[in-house]
mmCIF file of C-alpha atoms in Angstrom:
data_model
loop_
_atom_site.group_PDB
_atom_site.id
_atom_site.type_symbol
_atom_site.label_atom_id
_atom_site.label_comp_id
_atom_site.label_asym_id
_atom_site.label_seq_id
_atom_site.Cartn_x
_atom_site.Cartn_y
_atom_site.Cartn_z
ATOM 1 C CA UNK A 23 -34.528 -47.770 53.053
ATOM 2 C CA UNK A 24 -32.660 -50.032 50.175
ATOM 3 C CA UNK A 25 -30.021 -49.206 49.946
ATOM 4 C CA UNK A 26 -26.694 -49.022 47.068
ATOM 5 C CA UNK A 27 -23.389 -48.938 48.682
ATOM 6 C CA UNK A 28 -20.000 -48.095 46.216
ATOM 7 C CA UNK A 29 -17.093 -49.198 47.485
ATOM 8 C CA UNK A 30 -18.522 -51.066 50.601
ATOM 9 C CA UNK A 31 -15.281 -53.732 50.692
ATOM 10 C CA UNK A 32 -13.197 -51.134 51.720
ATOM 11 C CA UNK A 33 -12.309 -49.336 55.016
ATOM 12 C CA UNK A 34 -14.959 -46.562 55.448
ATOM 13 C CA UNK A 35 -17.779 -48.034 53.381
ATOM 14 C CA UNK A 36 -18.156 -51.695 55.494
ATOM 15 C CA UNK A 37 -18.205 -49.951 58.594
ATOM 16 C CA UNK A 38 -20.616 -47.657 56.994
ATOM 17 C CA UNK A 39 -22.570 -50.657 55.804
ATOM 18 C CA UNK A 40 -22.268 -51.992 59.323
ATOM 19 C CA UNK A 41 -24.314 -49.231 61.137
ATOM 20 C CA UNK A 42 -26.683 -48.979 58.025
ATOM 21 C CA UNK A 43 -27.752 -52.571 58.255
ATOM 22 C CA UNK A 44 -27.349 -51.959 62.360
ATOM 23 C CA UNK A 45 -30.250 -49.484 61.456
ATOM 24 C CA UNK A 46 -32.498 -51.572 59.597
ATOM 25 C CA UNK A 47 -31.615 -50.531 55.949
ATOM 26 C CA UNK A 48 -31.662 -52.959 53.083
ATOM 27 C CA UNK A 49 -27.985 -52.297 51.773
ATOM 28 C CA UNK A 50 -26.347 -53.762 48.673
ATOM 29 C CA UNK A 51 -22.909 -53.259 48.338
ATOM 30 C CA UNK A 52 -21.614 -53.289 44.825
ATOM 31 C CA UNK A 53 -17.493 -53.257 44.571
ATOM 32 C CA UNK A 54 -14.697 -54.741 42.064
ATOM 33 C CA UNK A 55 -12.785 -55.834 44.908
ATOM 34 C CA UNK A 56 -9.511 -54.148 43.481
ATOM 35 C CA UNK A 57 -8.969 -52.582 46.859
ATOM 36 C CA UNK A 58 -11.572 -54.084 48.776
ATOM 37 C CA UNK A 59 -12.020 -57.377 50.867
ATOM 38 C CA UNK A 60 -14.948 -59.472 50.066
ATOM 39 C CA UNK A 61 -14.341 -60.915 53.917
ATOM 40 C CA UNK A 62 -15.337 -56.705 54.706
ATOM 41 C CA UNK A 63 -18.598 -56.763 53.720
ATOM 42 C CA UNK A 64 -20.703 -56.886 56.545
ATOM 43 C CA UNK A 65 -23.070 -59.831 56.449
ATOM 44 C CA UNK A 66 -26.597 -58.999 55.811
ATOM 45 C CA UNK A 67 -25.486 -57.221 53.051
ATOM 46 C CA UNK A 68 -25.454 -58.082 49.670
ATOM 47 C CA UNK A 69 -22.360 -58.267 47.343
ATOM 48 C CA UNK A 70 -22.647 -57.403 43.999
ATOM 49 C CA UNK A 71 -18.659 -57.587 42.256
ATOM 50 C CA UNK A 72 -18.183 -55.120 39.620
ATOM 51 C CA UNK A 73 -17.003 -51.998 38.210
ATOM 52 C CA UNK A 74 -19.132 -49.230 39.632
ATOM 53 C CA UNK A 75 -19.019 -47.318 35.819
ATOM 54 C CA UNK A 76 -20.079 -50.360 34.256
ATOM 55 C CA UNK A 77 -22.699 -52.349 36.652
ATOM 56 C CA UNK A 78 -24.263 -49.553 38.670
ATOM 57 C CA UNK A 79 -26.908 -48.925 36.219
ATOM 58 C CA UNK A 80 -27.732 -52.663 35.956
ATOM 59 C CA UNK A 81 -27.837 -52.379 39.980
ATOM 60 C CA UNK A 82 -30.195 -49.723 39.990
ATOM 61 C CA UNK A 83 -32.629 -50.482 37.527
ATOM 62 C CA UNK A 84 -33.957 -53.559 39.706
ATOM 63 C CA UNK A 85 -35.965 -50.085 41.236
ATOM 64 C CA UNK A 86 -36.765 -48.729 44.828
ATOM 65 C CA UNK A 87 -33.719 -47.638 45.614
ATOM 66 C CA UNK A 88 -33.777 -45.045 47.604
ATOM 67 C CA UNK A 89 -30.688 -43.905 48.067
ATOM 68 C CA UNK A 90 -26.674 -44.455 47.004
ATOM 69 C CA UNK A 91 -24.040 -44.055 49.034
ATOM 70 C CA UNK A 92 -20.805 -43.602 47.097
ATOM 71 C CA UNK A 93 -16.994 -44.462 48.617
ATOM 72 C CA UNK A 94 -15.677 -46.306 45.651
ATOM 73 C CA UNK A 95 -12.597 -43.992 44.805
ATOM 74 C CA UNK A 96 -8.700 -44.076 44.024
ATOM 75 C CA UNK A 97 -7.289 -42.526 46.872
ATOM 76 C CA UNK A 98 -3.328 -42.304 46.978
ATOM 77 C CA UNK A 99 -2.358 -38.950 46.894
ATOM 78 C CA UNK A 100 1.616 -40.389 45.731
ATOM 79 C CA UNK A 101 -0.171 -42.311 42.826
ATOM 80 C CA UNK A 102 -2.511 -39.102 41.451
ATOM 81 C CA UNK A 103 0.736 -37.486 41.117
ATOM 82 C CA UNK A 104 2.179 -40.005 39.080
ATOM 83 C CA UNK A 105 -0.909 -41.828 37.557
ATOM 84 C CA UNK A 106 -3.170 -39.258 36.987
ATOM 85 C CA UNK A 107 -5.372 -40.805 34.435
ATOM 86 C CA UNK A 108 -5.910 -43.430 36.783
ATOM 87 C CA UNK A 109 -8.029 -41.099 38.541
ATOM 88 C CA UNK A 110 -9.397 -38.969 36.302
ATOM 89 C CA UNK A 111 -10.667 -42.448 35.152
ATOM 90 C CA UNK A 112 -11.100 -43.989 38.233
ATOM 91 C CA UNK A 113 -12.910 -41.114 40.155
ATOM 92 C CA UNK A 114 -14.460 -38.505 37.834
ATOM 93 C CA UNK A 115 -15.360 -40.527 34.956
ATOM 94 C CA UNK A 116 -16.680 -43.278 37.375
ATOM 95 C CA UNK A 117 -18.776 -40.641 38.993
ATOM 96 C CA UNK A 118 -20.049 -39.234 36.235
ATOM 97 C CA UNK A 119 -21.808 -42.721 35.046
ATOM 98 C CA UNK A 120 -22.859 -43.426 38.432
ATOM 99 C CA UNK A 121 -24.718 -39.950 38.778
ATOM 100 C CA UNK A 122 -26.202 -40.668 35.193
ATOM 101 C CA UNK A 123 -27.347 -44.027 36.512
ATOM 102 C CA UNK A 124 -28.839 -42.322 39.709
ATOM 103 C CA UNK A 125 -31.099 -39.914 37.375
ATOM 104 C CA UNK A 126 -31.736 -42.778 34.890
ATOM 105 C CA UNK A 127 -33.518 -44.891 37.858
ATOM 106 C CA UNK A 128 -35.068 -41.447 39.772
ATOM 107 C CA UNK A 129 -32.794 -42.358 42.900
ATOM 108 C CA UNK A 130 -33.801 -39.534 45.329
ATOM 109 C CA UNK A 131 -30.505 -39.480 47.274
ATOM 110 C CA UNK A 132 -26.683 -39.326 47.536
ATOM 111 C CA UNK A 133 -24.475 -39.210 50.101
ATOM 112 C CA UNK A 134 -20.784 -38.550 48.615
ATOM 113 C CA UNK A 135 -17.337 -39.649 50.742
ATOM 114 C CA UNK A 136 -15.551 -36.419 49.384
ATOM 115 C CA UNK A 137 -12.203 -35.416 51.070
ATOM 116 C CA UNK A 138 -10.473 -32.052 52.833
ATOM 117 C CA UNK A 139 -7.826 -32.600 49.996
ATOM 118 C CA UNK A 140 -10.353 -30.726 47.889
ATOM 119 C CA UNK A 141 -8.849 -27.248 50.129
ATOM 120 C CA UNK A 142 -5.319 -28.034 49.259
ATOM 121 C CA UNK A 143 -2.981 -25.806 51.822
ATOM 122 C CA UNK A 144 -5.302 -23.772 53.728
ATOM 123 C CA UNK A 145 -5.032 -20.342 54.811
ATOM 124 C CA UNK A 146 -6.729 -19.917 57.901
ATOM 125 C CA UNK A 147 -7.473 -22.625 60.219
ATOM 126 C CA UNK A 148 -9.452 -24.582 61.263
ATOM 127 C CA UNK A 149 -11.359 -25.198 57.660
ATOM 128 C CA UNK A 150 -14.910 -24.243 57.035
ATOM 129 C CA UNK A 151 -16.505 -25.215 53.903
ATOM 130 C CA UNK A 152 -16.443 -21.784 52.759
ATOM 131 C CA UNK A 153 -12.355 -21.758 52.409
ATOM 132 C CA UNK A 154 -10.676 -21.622 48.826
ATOM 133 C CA UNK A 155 -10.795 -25.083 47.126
ATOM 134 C CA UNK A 156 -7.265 -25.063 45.417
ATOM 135 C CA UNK A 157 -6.376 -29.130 45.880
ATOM 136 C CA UNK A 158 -2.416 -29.840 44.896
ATOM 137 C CA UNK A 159 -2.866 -33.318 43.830
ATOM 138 C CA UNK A 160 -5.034 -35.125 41.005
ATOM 139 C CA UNK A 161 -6.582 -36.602 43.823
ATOM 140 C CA UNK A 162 -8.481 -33.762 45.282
ATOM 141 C CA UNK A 163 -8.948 -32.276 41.960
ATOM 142 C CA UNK A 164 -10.944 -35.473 41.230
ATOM 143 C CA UNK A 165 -12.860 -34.927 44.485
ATOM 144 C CA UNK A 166 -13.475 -31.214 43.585
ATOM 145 C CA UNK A 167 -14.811 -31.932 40.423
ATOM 146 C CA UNK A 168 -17.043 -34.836 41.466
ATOM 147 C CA UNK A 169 -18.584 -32.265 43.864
ATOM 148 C CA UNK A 170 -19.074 -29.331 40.736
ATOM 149 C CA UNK A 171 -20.929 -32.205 39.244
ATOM 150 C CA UNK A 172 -22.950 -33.593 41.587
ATOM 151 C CA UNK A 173 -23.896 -29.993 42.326
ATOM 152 C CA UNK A 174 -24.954 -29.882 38.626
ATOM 153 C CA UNK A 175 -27.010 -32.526 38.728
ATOM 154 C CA UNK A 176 -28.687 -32.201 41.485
ATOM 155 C CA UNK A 177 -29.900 -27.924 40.149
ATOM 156 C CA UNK A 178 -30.804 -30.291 36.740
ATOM 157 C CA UNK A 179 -32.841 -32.607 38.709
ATOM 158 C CA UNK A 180 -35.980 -30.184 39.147
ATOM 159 C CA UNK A 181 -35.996 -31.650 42.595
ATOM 160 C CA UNK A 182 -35.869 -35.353 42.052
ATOM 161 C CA UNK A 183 -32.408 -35.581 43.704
ATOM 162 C CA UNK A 184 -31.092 -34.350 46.833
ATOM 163 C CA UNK A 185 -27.069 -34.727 48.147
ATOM 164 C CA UNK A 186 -24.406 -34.193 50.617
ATOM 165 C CA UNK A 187 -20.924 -34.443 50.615
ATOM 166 C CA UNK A 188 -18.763 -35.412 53.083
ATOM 167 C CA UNK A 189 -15.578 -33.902 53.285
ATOM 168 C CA UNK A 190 -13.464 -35.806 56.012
ATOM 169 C CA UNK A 191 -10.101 -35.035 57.222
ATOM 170 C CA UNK A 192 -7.962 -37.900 59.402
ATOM 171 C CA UNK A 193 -10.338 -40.977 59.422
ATOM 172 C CA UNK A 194 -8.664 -43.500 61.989
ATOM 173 C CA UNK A 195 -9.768 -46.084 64.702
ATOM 174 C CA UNK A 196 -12.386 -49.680 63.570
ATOM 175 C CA UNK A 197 -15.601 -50.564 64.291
ATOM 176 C CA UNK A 198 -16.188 -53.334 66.917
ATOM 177 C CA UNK A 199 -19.830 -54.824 66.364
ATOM 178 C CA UNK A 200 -21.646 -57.641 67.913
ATOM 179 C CA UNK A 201 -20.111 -61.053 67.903
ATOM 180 C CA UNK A 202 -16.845 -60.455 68.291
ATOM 181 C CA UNK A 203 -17.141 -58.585 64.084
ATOM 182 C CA UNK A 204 -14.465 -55.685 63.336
ATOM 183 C CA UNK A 205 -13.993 -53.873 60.483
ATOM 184 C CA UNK A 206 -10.928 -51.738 60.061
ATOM 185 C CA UNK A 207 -7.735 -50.690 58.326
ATOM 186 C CA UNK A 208 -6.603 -53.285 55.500
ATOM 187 C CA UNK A 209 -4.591 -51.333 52.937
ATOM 188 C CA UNK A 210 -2.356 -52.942 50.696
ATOM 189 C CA UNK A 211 -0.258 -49.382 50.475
ATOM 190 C CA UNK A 212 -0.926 -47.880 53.821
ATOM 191 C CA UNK A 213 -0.322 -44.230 53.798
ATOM 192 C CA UNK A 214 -1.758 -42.956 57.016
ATOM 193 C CA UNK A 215 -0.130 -42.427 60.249
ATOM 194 C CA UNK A 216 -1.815 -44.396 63.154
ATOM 195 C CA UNK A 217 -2.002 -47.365 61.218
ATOM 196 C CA UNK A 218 1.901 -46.924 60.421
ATOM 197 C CA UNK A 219 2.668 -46.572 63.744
ATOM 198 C CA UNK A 220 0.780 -49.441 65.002
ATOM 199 C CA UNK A 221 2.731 -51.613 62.349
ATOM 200 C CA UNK A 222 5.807 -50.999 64.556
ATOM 201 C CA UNK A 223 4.114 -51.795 67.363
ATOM 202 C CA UNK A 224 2.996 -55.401 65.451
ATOM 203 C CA UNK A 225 6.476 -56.145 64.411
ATOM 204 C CA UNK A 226 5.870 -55.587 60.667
ATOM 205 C CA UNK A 227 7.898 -52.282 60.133
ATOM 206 C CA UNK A 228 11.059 -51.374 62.218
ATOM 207 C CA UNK A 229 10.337 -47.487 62.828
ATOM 208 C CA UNK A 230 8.279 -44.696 62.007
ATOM 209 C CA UNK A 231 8.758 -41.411 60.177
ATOM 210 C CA UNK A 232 8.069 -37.827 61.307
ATOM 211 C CA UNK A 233 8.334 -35.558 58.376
ATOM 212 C CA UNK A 234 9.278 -32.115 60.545
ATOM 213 C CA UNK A 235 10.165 -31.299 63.698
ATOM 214 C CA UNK A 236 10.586 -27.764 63.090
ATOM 215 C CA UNK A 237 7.130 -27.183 61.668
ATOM 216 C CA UNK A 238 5.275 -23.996 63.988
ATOM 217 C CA UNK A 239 3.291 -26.116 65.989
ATOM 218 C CA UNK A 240 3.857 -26.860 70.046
ATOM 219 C CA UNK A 241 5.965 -29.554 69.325
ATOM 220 C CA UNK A 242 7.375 -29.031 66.171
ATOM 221 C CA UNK A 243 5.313 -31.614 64.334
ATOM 222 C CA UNK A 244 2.443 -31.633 62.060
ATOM 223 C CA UNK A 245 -0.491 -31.418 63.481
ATOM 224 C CA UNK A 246 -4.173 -33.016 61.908
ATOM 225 C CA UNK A 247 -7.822 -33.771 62.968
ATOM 226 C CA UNK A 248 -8.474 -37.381 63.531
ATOM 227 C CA UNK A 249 -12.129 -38.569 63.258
ATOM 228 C CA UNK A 250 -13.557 -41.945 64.629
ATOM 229 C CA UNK A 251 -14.740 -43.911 61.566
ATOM 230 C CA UNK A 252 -17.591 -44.801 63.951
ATOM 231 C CA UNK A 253 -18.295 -41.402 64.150
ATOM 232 C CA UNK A 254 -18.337 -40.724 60.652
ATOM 233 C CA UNK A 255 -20.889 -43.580 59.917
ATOM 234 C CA UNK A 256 -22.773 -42.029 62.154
ATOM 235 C CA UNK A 257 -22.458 -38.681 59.820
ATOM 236 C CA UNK A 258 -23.603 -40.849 56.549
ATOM 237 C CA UNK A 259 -26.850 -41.853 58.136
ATOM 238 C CA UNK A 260 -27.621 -38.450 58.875
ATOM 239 C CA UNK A 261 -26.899 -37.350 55.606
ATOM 240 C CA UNK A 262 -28.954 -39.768 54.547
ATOM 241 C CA UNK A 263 -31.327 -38.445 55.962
ATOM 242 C CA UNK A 264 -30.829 -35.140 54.866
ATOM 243 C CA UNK A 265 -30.448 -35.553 51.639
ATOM 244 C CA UNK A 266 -34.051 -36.720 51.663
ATOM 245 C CA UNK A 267 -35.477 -33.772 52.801
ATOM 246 C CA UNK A 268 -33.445 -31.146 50.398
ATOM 247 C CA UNK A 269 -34.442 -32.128 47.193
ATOM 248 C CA UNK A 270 -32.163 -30.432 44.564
ATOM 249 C CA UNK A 271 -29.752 -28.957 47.147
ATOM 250 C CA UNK A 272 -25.966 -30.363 47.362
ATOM 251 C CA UNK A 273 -24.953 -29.699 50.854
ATOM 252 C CA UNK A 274 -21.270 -29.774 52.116
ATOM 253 C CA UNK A 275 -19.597 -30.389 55.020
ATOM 254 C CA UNK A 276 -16.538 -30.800 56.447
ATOM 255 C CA UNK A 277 -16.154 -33.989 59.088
ATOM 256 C CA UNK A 278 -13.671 -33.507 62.200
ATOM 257 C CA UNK A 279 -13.326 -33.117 65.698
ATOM 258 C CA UNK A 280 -12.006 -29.792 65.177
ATOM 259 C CA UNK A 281 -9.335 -30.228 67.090
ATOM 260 C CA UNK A 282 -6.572 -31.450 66.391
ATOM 261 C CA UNK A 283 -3.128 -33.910 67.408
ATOM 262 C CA UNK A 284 0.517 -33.849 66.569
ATOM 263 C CA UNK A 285 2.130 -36.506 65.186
ATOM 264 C CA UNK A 286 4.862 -36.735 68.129
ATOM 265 C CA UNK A 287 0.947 -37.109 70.178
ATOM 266 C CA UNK A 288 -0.276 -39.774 68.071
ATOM 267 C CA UNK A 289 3.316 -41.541 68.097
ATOM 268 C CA UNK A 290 2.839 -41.267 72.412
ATOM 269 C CA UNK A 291 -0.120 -42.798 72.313
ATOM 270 C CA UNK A 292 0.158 -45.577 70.260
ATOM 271 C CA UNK A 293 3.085 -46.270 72.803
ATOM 272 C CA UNK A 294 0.727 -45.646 75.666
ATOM 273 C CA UNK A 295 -2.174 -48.464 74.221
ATOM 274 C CA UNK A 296 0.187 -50.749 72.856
ATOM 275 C CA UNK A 297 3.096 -50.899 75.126
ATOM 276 C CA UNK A 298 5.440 -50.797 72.624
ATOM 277 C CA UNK A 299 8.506 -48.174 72.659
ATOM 278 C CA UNK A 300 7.889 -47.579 69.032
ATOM 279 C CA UNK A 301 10.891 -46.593 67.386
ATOM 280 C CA UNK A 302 10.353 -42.549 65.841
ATOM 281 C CA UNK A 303 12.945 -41.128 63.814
ATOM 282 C CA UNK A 304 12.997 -37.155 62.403
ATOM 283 C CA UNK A 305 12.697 -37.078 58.851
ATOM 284 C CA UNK A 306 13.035 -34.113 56.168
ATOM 285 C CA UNK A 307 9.471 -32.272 55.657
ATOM 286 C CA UNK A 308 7.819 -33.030 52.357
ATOM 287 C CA UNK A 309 6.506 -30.737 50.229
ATOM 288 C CA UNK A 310 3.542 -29.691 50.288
ATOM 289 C CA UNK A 311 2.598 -30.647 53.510
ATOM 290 C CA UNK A 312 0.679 -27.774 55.628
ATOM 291 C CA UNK A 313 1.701 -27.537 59.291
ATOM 292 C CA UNK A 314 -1.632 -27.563 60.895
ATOM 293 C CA UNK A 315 -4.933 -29.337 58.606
ATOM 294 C CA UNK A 316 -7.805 -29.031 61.396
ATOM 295 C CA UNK A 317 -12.076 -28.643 60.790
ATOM 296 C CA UNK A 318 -14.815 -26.951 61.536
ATOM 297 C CA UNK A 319 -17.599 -29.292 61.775
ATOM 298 C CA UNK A 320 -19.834 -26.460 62.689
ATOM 299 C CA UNK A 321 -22.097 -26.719 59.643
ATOM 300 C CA UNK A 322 -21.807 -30.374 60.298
ATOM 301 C CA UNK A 323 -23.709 -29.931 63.601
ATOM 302 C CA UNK A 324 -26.110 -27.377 62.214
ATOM 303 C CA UNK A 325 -27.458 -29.132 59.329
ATOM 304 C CA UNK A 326 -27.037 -33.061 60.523
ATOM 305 C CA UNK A 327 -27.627 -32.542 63.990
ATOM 306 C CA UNK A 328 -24.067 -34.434 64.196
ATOM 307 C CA UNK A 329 -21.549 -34.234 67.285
ATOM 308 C CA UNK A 330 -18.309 -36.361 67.067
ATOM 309 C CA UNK A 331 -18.660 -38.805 70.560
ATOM 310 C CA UNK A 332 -14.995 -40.604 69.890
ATOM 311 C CA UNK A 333 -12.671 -38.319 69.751
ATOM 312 C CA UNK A 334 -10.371 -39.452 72.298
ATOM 313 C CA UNK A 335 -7.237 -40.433 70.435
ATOM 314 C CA UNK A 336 -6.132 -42.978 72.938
ATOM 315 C CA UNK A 337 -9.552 -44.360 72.264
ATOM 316 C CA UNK A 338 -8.943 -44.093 68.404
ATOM 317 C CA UNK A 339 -5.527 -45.833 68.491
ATOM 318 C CA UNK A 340 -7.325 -48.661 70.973
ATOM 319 C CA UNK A 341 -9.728 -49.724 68.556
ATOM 320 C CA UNK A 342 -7.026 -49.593 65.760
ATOM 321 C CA UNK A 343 -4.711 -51.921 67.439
ATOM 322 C CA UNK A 344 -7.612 -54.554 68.414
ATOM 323 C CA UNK A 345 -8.346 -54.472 64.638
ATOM 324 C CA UNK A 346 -4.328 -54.985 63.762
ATOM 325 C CA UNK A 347 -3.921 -57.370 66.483
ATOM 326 C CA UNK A 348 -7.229 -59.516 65.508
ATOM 327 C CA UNK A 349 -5.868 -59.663 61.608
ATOM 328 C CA UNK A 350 -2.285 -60.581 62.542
ATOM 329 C CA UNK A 351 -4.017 -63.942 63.628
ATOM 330 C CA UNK A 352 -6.192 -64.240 60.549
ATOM 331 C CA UNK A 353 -3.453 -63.912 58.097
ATOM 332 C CA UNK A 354 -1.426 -65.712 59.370
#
């Protein structure tokens, strides 16, 4: 299929990229680089540099597209908070031209990276996609609304365009492809856990926090579902694929393992891979954060025929630190 990618310089969308061009699909990845790496798109693919409001349309009308794959997105759950606009901007209003572009051009699928921050602080666990959607950030209100759109347009489209989103929880871990290629974790403002943790472990940050130890958990520490990003490229193709045979139906699921690891386990384990004593210290809880955030996938399996295969968190944190370790050398 050909292929538009949003977003593809960053973390999730090149190793997406990677295992769509591993598959044969003619992908063009169109991103403004404001987050992304140019050196992340995978080669084979090509990159078009621009603002995804602005240039899609011009993307799409070279025609036979047959599908878009959107990851392009603000996602700092701090900033929202602060910066709204920048995301009702950034995500929604983005979105919005991109679907408009997608109908313009008759583009008969979409595959959305949506996020679990759309259920805010659940109250049963683990999370189907039938739990209340009350986000507490701008950030997963921008998801949420991106997915009452696309859901809009795809009724509107009197079966022209079929979509799924994705909601993922904990995405960790790189991808390792042939010839020695890896694409992983590069953020500028790194915000989740395993790569924190394996900054200690590279010398770059002296300790790590854990928010809670009195949270009601085994061990007193927050608990979350990490995913394998290899595993969750693995869910976009399916979608893909999906997508093409629903035509005018949004589909949603949730992306996990459905089970779930404290942050006292991931902190263990990145000790265990890395050798490293990894200096933890106890830290007051912040608000807002839920004890336990774990999915069910079940809908997942039923509808994409998809089974996480990598959910071995030592496994995860392995192919995290030979990413780190690998771009210690190439920065330097």
């Amino acid at each position: 299929m050909k292929l538009l990618v949003t977003g593809g310089a960053g973390y999730v969308g090149s190793v997406c990229t990677a295992h769509l061009l591993a598959a044969g699909h003619d992908v063009t990845v169109l991103d403004d680089l404001s987050t992304g790496h140019r050196d992340a798109v995978p080669p084979g693919a090509v990159l078009v540099e621009g603002d995804v409001a602005t240039a899609a349309s011009g993307v799409l009308a070279e025609g036979g597209f047959d599908g878009v794959l959107h990851f392009a997105a603000r996602s700092l759950v701090g900033e929202s908070v602060t910066d709204p606009a920048k995301y009702w901007h950034g995500n929604v209003v983005t979105s919005i031209a991109l679907l408009d572009a997608i109908r313009a051009h008759r583009v008969p699928r979409l595959v959305f990276s949506s996020t679990a921050a759309t259920y805010g602080e659940p109250e049963t666990s683990p999370i189907t996609e039938d739990s209340p959607t009350r986000p507490t950030n701008p950030y997963g209100a921008t998801k949420l609304a991106i997915d009452h759109a696309i859901s809009s347009y795809a009724t509107a489209s009197d079966g022209e365009l079929g979509a799924v989103s994705l909601r993922y929880f904990n995405v960790a871990g790189a991808h390792h492809g042939d010839g020695g290629t890896a694409f992983g974790e590069r953020h500028t403002t790194e915000t989740h856990l395993i790569p924190l943790v394996l900054q200690v472990a590279a010398g770059t940050r002296e300790q790590v926090a854990m928010y809670g130890d009195d949270w009601p958990t085994p061990d007193g520490t927050c608990v979350r579902d990490y995913i394998h990003v290899d595993d969750l490229a693995d869910a976009h193709l399916r979608a893909l694929e999906a997508a093409g045979s629903g035509p005018g139906e949004h589909l949603v699921c949730n992306l996990g393992n459905g089970t779930g690891f404290s942050v006292r386990e991931v902190v263990e384990a990145c000790r265990r891979v890395t050798g490293h004593p990894i200096p933890a210290v106890v830290a007051p809880r912040r608000a807002g954060d839920p004890a336990v955030l774990v999915a069910s996938a079940r809908r997942a399996h039923d509808r994409l025929g998809w089974t996480p295969t990598r959910g071995d968190l030592d496994g995860i944190v392995a192919d995290a630190w030979a990413f780190a370790r690998a771009r210690v050398g190439a920065d330097a």
